[in-house]
Backbone as a chain_set.jsonl record, in Angstrom:
{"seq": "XXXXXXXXXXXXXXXXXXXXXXXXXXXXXXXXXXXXXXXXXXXXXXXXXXXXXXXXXXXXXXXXXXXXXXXXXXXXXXXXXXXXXXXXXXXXXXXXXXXXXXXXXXXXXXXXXXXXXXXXXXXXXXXXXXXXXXXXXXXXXXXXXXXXXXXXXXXXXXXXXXXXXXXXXXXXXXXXXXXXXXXXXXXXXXXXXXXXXX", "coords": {"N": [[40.991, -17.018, -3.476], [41.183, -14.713, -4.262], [40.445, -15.016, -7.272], [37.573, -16.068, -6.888], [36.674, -13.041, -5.852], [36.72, -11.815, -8.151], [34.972, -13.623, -9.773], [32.256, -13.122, -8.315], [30.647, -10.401, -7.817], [29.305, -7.112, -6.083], [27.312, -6.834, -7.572], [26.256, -8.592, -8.102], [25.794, -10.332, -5.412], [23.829, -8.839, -4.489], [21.79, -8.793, -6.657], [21.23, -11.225, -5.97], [19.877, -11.163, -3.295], [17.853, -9.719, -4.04], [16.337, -11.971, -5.762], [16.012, -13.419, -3.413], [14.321, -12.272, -1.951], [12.313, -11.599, -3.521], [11.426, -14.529, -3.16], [11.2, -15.022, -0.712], [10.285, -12.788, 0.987], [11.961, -10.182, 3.444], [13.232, -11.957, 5.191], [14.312, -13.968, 4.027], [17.359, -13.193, 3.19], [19.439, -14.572, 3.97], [23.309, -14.844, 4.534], [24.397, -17.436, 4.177], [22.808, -19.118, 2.847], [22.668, -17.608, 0.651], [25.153, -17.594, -0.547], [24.799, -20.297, -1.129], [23.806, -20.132, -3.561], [25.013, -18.616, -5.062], [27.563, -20.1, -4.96], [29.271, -19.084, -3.884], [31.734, -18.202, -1.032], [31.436, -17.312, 2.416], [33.251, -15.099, 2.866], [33.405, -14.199, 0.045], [30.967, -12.595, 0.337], [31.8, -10.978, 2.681], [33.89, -9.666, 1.46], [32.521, -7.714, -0.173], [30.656, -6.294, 1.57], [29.91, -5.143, 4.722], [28.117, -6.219, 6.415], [24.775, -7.761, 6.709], [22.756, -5.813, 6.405], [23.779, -4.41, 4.908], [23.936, -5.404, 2.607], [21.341, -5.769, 2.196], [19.943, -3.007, 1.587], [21.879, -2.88, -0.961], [20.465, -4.571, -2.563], [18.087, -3.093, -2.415], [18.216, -0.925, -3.495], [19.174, -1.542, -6.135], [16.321, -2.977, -6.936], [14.944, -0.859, -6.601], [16.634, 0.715, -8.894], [15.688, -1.235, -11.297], [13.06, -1.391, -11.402], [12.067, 0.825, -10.984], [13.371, 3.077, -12.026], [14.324, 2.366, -14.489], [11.936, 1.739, -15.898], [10.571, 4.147, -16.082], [12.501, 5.382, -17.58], [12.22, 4.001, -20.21], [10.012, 4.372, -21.123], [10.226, 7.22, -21.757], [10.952, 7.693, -24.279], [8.221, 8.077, -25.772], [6.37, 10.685, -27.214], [3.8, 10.856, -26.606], [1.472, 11.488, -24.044], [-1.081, 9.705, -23.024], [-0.447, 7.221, -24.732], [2.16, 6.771, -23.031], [0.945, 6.016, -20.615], [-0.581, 3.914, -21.027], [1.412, 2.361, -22.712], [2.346, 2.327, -19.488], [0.924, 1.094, -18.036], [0.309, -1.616, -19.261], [2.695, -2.699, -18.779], [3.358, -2.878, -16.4], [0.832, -4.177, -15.823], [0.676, -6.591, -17.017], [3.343, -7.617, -16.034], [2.306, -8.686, -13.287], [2.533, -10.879, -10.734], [4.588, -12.388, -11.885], [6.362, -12.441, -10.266], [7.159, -12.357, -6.936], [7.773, -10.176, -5.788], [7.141, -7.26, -5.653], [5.165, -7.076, -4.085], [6.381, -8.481, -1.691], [8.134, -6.894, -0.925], [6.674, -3.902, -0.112], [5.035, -5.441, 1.869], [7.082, -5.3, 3.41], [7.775, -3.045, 4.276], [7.555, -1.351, 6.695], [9.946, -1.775, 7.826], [12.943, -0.733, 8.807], [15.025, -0.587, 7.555], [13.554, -0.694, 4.988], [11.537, 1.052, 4.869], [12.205, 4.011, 4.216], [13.175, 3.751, 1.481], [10.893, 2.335, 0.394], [9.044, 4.488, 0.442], [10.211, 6.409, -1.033], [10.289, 5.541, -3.065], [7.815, 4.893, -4.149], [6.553, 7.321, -3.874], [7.895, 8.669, -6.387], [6.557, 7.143, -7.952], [4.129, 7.601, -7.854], [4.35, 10.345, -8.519], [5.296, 10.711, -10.799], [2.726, 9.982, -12.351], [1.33, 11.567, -11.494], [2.458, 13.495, -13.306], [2.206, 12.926, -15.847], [-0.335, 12.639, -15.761], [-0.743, 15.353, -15.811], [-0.149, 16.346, -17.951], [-1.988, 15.242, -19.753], [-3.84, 16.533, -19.228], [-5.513, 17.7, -16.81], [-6.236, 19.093, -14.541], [-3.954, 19.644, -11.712], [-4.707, 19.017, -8.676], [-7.201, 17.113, -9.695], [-5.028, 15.248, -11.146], [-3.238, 14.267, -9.033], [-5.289, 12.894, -7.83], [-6.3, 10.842, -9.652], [-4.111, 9.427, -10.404], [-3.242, 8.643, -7.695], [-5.472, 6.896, -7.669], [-5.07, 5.162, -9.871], [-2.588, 3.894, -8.82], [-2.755, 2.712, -6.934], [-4.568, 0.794, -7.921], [-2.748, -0.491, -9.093], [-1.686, -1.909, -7.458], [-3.44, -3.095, -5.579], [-4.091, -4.739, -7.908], [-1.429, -5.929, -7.898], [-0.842, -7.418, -5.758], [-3.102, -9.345, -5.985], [-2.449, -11.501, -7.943], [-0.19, -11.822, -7.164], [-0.658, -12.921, -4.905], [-3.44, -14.138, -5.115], [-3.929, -15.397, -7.18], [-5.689, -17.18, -9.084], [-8.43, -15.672, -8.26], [-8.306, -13.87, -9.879], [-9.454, -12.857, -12.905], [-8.102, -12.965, -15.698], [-7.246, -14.314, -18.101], [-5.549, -14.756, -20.473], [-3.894, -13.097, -22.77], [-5.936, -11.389, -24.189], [-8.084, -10.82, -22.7], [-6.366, -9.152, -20.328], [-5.723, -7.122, -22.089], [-8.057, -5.718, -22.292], [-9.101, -5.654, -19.759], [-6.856, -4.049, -18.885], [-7.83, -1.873, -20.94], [-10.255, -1.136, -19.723], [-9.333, 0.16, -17.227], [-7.848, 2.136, -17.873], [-9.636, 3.785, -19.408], [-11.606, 4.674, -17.273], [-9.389, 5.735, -15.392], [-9.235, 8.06, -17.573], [-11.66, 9.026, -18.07], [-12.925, 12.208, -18.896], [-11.242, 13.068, -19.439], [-9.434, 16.137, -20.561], [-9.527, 16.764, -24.271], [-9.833, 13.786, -24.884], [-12.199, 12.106, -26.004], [-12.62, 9.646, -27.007], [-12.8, 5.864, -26.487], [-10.007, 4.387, -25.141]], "CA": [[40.19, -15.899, -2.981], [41.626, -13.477, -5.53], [39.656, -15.436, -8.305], [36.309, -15.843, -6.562], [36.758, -11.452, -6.076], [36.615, -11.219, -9.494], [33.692, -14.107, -9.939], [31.796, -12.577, -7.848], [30.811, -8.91, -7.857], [28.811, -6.754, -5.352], [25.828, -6.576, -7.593], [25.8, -10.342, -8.017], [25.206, -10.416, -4.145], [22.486, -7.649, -4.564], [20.743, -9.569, -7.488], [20.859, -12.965, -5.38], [19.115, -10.929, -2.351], [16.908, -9.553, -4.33], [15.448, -12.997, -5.543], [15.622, -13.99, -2.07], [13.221, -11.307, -1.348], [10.913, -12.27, -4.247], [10.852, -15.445, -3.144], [10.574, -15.422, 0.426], [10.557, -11.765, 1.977], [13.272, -10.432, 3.84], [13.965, -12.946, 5.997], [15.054, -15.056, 3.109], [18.163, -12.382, 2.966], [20.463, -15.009, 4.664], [24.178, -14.858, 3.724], [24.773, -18.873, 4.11], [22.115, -19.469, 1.669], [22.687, -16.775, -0.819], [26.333, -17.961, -0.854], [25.014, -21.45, -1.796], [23.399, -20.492, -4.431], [25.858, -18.084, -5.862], [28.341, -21.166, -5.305], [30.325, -18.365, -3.605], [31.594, -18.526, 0.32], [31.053, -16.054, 3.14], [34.118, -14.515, 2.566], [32.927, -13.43, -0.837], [29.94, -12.15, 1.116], [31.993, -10.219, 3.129], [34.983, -8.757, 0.578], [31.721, -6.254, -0.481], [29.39, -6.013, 2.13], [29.906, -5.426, 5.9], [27.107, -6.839, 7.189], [23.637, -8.077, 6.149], [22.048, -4.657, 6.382], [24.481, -3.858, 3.728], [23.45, -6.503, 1.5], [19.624, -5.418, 1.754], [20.334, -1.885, 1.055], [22.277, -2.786, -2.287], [19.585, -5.387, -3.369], [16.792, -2.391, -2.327], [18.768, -0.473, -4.326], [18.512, -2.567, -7.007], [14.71, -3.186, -6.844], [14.467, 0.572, -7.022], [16.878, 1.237, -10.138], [15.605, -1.757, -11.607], [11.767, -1.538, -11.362], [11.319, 2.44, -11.435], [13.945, 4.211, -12.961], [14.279, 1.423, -15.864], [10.583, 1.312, -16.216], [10.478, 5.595, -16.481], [13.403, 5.763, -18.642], [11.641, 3.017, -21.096], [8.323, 5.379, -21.428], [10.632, 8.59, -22.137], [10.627, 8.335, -26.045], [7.006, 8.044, -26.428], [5.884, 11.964, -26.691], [2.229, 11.184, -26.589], [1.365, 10.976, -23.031], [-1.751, 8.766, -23.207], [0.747, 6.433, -25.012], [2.943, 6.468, -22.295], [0.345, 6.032, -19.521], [-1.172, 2.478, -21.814], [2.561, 1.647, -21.925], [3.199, 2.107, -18.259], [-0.126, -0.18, -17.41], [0.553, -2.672, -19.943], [3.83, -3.378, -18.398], [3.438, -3.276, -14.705], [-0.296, -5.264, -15.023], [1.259, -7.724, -17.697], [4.041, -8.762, -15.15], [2.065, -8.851, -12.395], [2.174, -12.077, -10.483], [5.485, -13.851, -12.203], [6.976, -12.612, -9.058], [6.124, -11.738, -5.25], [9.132, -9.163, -5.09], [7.052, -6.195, -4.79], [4.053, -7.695, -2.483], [6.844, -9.21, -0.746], [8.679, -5.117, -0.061], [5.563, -3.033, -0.147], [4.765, -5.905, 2.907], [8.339, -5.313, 4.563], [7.786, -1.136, 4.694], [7.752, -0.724, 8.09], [10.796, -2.18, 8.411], [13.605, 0.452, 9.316], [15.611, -0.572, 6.526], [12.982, -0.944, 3.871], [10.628, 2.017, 4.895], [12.761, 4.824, 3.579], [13.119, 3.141, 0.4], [9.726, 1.709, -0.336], [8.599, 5.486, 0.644], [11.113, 7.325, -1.951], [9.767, 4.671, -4.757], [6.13, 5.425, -4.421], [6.243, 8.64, -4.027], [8.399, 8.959, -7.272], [5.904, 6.562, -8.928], [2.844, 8.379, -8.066], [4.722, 11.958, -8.933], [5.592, 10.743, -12.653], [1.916, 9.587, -12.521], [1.082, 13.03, -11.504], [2.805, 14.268, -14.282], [1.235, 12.005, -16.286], [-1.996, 12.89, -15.696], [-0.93, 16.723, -15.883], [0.641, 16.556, -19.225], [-2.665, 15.222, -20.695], [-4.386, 18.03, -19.49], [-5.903, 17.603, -15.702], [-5.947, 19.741, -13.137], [-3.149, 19.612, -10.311], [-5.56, 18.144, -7.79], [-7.696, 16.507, -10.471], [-4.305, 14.612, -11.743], [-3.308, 13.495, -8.274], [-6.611, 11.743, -7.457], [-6.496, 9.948, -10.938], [-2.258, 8.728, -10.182], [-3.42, 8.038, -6.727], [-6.244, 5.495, -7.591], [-4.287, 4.036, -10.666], [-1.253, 3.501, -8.758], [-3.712, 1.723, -5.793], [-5.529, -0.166, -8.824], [-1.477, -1.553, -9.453], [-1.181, -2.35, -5.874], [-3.945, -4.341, -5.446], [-3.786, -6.001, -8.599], [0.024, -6.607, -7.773], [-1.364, -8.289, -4.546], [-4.125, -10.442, -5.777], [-1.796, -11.343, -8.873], [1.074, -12.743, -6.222], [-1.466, -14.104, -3.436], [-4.393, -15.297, -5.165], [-3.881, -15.088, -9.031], [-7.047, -17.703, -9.232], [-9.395, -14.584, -8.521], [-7.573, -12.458, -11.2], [-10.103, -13.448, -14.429], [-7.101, -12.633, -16.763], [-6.235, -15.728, -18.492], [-4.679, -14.717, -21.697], [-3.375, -11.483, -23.316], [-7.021, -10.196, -24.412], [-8.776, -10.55, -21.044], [-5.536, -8.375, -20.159], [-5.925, -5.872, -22.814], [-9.528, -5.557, -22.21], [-9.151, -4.87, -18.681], [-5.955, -2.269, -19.272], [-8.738, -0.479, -21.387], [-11.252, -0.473, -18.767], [-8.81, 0.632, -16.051], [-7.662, 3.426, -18.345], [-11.045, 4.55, -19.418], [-11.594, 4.921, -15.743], [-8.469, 6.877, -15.126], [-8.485, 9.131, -18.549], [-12.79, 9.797, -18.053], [-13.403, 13.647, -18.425], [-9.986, 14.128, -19.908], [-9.544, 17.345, -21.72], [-9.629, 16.472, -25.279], [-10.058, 12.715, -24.925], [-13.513, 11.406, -25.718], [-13.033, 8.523, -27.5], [-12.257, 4.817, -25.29], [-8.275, 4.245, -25.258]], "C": [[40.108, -14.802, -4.028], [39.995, -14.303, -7.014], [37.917, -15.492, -8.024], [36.003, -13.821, -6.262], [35.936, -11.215, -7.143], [35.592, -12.319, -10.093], [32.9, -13.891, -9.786], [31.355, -11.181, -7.394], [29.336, -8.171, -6.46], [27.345, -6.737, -5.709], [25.577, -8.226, -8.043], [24.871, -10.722, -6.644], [24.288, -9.665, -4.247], [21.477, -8.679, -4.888], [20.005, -10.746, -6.821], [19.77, -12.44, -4.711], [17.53, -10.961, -2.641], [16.159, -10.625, -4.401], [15.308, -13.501, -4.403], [14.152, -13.342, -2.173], [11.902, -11.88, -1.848], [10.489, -13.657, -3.846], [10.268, -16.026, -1.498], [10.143, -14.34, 1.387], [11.615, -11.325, 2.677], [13.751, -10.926, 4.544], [14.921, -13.811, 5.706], [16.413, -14.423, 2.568], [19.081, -12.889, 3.997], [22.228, -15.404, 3.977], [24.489, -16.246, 3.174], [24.097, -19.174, 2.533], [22.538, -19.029, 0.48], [24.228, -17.145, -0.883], [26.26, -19.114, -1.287], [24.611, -21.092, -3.03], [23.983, -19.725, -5.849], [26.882, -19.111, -6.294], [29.548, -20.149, -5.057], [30.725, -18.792, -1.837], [31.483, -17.198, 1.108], [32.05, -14.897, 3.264], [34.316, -14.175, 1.339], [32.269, -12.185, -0.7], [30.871, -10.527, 1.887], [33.422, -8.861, 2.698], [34.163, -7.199, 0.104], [30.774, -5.901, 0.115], [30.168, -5.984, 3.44], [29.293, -5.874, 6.848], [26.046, -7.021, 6.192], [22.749, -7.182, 5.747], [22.506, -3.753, 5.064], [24.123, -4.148, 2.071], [21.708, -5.614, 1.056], [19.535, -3.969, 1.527], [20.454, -1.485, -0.299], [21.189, -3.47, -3.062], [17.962, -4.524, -3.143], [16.858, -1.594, -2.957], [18.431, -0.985, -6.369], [17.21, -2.571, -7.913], [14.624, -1.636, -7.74], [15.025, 1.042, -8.988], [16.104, 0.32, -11.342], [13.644, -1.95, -12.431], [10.769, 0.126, -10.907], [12.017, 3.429, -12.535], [13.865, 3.615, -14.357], [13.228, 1.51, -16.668], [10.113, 2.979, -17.151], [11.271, 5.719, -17.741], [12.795, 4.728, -20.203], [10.534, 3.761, -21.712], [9.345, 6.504, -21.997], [10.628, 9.426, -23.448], [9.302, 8.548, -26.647], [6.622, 9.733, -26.159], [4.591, 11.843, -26.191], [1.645, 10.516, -24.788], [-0.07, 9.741, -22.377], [-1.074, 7.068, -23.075], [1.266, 5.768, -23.792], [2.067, 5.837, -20.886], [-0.359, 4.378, -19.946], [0.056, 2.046, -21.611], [3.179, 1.196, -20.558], [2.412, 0.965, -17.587], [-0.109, -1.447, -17.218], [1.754, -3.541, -19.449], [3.87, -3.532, -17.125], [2.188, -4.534, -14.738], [0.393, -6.24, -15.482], [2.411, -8.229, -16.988], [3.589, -9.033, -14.302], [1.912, -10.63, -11.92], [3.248, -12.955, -11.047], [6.394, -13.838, -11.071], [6.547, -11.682, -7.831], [6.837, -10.774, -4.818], [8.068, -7.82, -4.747], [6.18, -5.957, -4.063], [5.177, -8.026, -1.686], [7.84, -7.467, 0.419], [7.593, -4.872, 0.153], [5.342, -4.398, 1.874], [6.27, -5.777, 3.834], [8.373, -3.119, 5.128], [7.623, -0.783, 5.583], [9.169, -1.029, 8.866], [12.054, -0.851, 8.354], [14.256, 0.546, 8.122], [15.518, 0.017, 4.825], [12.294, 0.49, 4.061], [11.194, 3.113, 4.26], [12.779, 4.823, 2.197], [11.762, 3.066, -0.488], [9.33, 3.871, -0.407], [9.12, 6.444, -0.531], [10.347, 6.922, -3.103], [8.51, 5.243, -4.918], [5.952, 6.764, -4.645], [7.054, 9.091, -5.279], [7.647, 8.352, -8.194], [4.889, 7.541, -9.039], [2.995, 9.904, -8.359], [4.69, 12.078, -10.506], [4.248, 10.424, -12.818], [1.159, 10.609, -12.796], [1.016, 13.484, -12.946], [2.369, 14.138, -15.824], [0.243, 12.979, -17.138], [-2.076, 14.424, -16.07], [-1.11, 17.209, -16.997], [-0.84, 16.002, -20.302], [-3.866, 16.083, -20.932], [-5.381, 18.184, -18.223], [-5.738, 18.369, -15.065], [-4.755, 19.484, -11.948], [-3.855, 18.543, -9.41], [-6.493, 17.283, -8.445], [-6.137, 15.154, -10.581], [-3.371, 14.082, -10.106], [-4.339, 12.63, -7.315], [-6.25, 10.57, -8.535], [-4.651, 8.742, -10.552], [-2.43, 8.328, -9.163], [-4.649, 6.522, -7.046], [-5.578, 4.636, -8.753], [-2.822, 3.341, -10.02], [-1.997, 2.007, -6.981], [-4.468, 0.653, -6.141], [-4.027, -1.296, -9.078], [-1.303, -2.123, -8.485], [-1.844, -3.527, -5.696], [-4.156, -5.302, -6.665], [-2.569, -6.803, -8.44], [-0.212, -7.685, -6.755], [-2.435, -9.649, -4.763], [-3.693, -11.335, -7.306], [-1.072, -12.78, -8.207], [0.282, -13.433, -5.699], [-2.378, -15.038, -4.046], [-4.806, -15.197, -6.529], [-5.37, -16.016, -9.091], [-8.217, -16.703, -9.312], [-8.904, -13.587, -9.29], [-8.816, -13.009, -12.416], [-9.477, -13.039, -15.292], [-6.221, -13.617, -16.908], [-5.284, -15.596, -19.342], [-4.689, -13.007, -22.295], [-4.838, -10.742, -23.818], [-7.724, -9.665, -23.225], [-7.452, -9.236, -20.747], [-5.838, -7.173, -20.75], [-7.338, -5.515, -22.626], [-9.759, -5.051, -20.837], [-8.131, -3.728, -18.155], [-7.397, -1.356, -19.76], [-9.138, 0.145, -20.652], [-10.284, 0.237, -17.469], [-8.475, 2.029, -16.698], [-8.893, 4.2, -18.806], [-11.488, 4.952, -18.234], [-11.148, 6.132, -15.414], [-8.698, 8.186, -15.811], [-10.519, 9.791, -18.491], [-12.854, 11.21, -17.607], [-11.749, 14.334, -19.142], [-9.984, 14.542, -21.094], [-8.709, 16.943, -23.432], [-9.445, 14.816, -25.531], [-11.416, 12.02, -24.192], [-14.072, 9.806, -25.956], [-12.291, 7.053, -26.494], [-10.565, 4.87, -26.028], [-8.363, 2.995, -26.127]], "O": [[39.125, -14.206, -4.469], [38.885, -13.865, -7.316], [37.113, -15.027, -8.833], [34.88, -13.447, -6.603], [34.845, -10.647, -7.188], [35.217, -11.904, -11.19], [32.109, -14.143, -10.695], [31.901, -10.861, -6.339], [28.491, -8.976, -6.07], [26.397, -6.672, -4.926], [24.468, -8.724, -8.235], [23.735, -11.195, -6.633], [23.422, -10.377, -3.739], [20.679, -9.265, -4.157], [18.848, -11.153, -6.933], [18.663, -12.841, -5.072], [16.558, -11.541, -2.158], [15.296, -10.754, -3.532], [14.288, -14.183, -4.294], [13.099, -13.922, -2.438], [10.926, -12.358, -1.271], [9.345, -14.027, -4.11], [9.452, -16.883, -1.158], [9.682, -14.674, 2.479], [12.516, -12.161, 2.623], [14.889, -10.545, 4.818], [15.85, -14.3, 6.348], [16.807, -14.941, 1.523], [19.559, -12.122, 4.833], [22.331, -16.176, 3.023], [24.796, -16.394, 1.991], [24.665, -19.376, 1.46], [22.76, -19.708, -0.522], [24.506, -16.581, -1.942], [27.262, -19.511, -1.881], [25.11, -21.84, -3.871], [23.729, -19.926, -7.037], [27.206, -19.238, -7.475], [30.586, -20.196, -5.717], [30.03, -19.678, -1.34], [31.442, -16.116, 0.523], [31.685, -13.82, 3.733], [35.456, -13.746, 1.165], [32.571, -11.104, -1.205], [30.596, -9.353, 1.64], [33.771, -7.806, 3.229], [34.664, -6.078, 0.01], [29.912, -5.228, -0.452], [31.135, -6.745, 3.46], [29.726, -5.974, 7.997], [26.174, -6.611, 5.039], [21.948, -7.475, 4.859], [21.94, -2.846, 4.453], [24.069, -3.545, 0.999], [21.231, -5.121, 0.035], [18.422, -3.864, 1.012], [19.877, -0.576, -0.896], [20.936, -3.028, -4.183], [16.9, -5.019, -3.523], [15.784, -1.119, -3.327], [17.689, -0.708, -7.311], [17.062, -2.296, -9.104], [14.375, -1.369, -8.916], [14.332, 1.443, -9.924], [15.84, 0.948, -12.368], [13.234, -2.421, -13.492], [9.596, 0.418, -10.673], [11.579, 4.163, -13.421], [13.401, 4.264, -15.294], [13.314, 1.413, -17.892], [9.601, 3.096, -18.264], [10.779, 6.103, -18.802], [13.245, 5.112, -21.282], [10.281, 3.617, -22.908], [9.032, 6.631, -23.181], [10.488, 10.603, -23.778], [9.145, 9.061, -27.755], [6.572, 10.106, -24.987], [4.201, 12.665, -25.362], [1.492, 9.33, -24.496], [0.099, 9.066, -21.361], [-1.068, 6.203, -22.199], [1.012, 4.61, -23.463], [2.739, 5.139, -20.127], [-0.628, 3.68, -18.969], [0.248, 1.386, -20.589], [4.002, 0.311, -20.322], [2.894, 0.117, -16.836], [-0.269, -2.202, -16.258], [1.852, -4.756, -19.621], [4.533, -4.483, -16.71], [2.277, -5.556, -14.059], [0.883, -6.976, -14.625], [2.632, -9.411, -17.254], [4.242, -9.978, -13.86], [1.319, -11.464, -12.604], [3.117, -14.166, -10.871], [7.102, -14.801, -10.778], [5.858, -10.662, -7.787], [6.733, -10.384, -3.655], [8.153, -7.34, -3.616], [6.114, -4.934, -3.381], [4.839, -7.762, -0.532], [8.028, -7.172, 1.6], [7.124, -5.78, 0.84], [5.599, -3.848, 2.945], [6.321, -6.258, 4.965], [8.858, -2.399, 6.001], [7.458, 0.437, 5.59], [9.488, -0.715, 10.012], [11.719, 0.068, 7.606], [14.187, 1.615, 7.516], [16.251, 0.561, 4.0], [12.628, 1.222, 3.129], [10.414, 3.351, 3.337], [12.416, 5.85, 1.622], [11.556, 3.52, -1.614], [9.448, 4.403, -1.511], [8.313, 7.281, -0.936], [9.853, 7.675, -3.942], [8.238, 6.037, -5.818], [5.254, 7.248, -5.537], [6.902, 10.312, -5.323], [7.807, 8.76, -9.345], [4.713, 8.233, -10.042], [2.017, 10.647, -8.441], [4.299, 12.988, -11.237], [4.184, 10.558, -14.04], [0.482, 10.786, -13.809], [0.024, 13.763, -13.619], [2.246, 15.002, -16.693], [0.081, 13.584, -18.198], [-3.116, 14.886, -16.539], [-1.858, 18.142, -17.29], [-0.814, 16.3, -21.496], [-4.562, 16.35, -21.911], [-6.303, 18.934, -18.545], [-4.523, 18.429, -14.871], [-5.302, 18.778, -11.101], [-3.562, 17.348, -9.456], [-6.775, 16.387, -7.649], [-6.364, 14.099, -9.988], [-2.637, 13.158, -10.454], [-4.105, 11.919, -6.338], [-5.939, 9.445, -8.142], [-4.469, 7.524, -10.552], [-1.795, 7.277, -9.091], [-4.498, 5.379, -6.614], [-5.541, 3.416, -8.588], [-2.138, 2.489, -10.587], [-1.642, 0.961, -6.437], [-4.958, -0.196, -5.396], [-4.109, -2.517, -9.211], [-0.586, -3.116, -8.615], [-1.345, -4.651, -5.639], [-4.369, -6.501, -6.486], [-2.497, -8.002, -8.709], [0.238, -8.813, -6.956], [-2.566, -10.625, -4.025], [-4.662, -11.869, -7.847], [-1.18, -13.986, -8.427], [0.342, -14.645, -5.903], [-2.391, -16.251, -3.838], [-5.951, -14.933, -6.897], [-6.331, -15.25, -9.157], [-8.978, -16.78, -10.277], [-9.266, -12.417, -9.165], [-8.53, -14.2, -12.546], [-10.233, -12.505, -16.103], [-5.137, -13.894, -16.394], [-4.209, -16.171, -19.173], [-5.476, -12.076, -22.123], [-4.843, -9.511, -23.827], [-7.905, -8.503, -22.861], [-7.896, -8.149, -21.116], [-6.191, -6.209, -20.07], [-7.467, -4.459, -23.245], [-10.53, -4.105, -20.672], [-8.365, -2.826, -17.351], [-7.896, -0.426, -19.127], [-8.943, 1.344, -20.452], [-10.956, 0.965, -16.738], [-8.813, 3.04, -16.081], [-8.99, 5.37, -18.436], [-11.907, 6.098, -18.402], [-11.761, 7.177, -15.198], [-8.533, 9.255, -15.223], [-10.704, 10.951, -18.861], [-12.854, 11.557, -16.425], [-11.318, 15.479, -19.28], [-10.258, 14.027, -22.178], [-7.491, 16.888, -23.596], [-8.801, 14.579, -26.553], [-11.741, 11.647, -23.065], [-15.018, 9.115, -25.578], [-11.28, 7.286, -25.831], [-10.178, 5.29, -27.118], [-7.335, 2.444, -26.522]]}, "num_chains": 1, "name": "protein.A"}
């Protein structure tokens, strides 16, 4: 027991959940399973967790440090906020679709667990988006329209990416870069001292 302790760590169980999640939603956040596939037993399970609710907490946890703060703190050295706003595109559209984790939350957000959560994330995405948009020289209310439809342009590409990648027409890295442009030409049209395409 002692040795599986120390094989096994609390964010091991997180990590597992998490791919549960991505792969099936949270239903797929069963301990039996995620103990087979750790190759741990339920009494691993339960040395750092008290229940299941516990589990999806740490692995929402997770999600969050993993796929906002990571993502923010990654953009932080670039001063040029343009820059940073092509970087932040490039990396959310360019994974879109190798996994269903955040169609599979964003579709669990009503759940009691998840709703708090998903709610904190977004609204911290679309604030740095804000800020974004402020920092390149937008208006207040100008620069949350623009962070609101780019962060709704990630959504549903994240969605039709996971569900029905076939209607995506982005086969290979230029199609990609070609439609980053156009999504940012979109976003950055009318912005103060940027005339020329991104």
């Amino acid at each position: 027991m002692e040795q599986e302790r120390r094989r096994r760590t609390a964010d091991d169980w997180a990590a597992a959940a998490l791919t549960a999640i991505g792969e099936g939603g949270l239903a797929a956040v069963a301990i039996e399973p995620l103990a087979a596939r750790l190759g741990a037993t339920k009494g691993s399970f339960y040395w750092h967790f008290s229940n299941r609710e516990a589990l999806v907490g740490a692995a929402l946890a997770l999600w969050e440090k993993q796929f906002t703060d990571a993502y923010i703190a990654a953009l932080a050295g670039e001063p040029d906020p343009v820059a940073r706003l092509r970087m932040l595109f490039t990396r959310i559209m360019g994974n879109a679709g190798q996994n269903a984790l955040a169609v599979n939350v964003l579709a669990s957000a009503d759940h009691r667990l998840v709703a708090p959560v998903v709610r904190r994330v977004v609204q911290r995405r679309i604030d740095y988006c804000v800020a974004l948009f402020e920092e390149i020289g937008f208006p207040p209310a100008v620069a949350v329209q623009r962070a609101t439809l780019g962060y709704t342009a990630y959504i549903g590409h994240e969605q039709l990416a996971a569900r029905l990648p076939d209607l995506l027409p982005l086969h290979n890295a230029d199609q990609l870069t070609r439609y980053i442009d156009s999504v940012l030409n979109l976003l950055l049209h009318d912005a103060p001292g940027h005339n020329a395409p991104v």
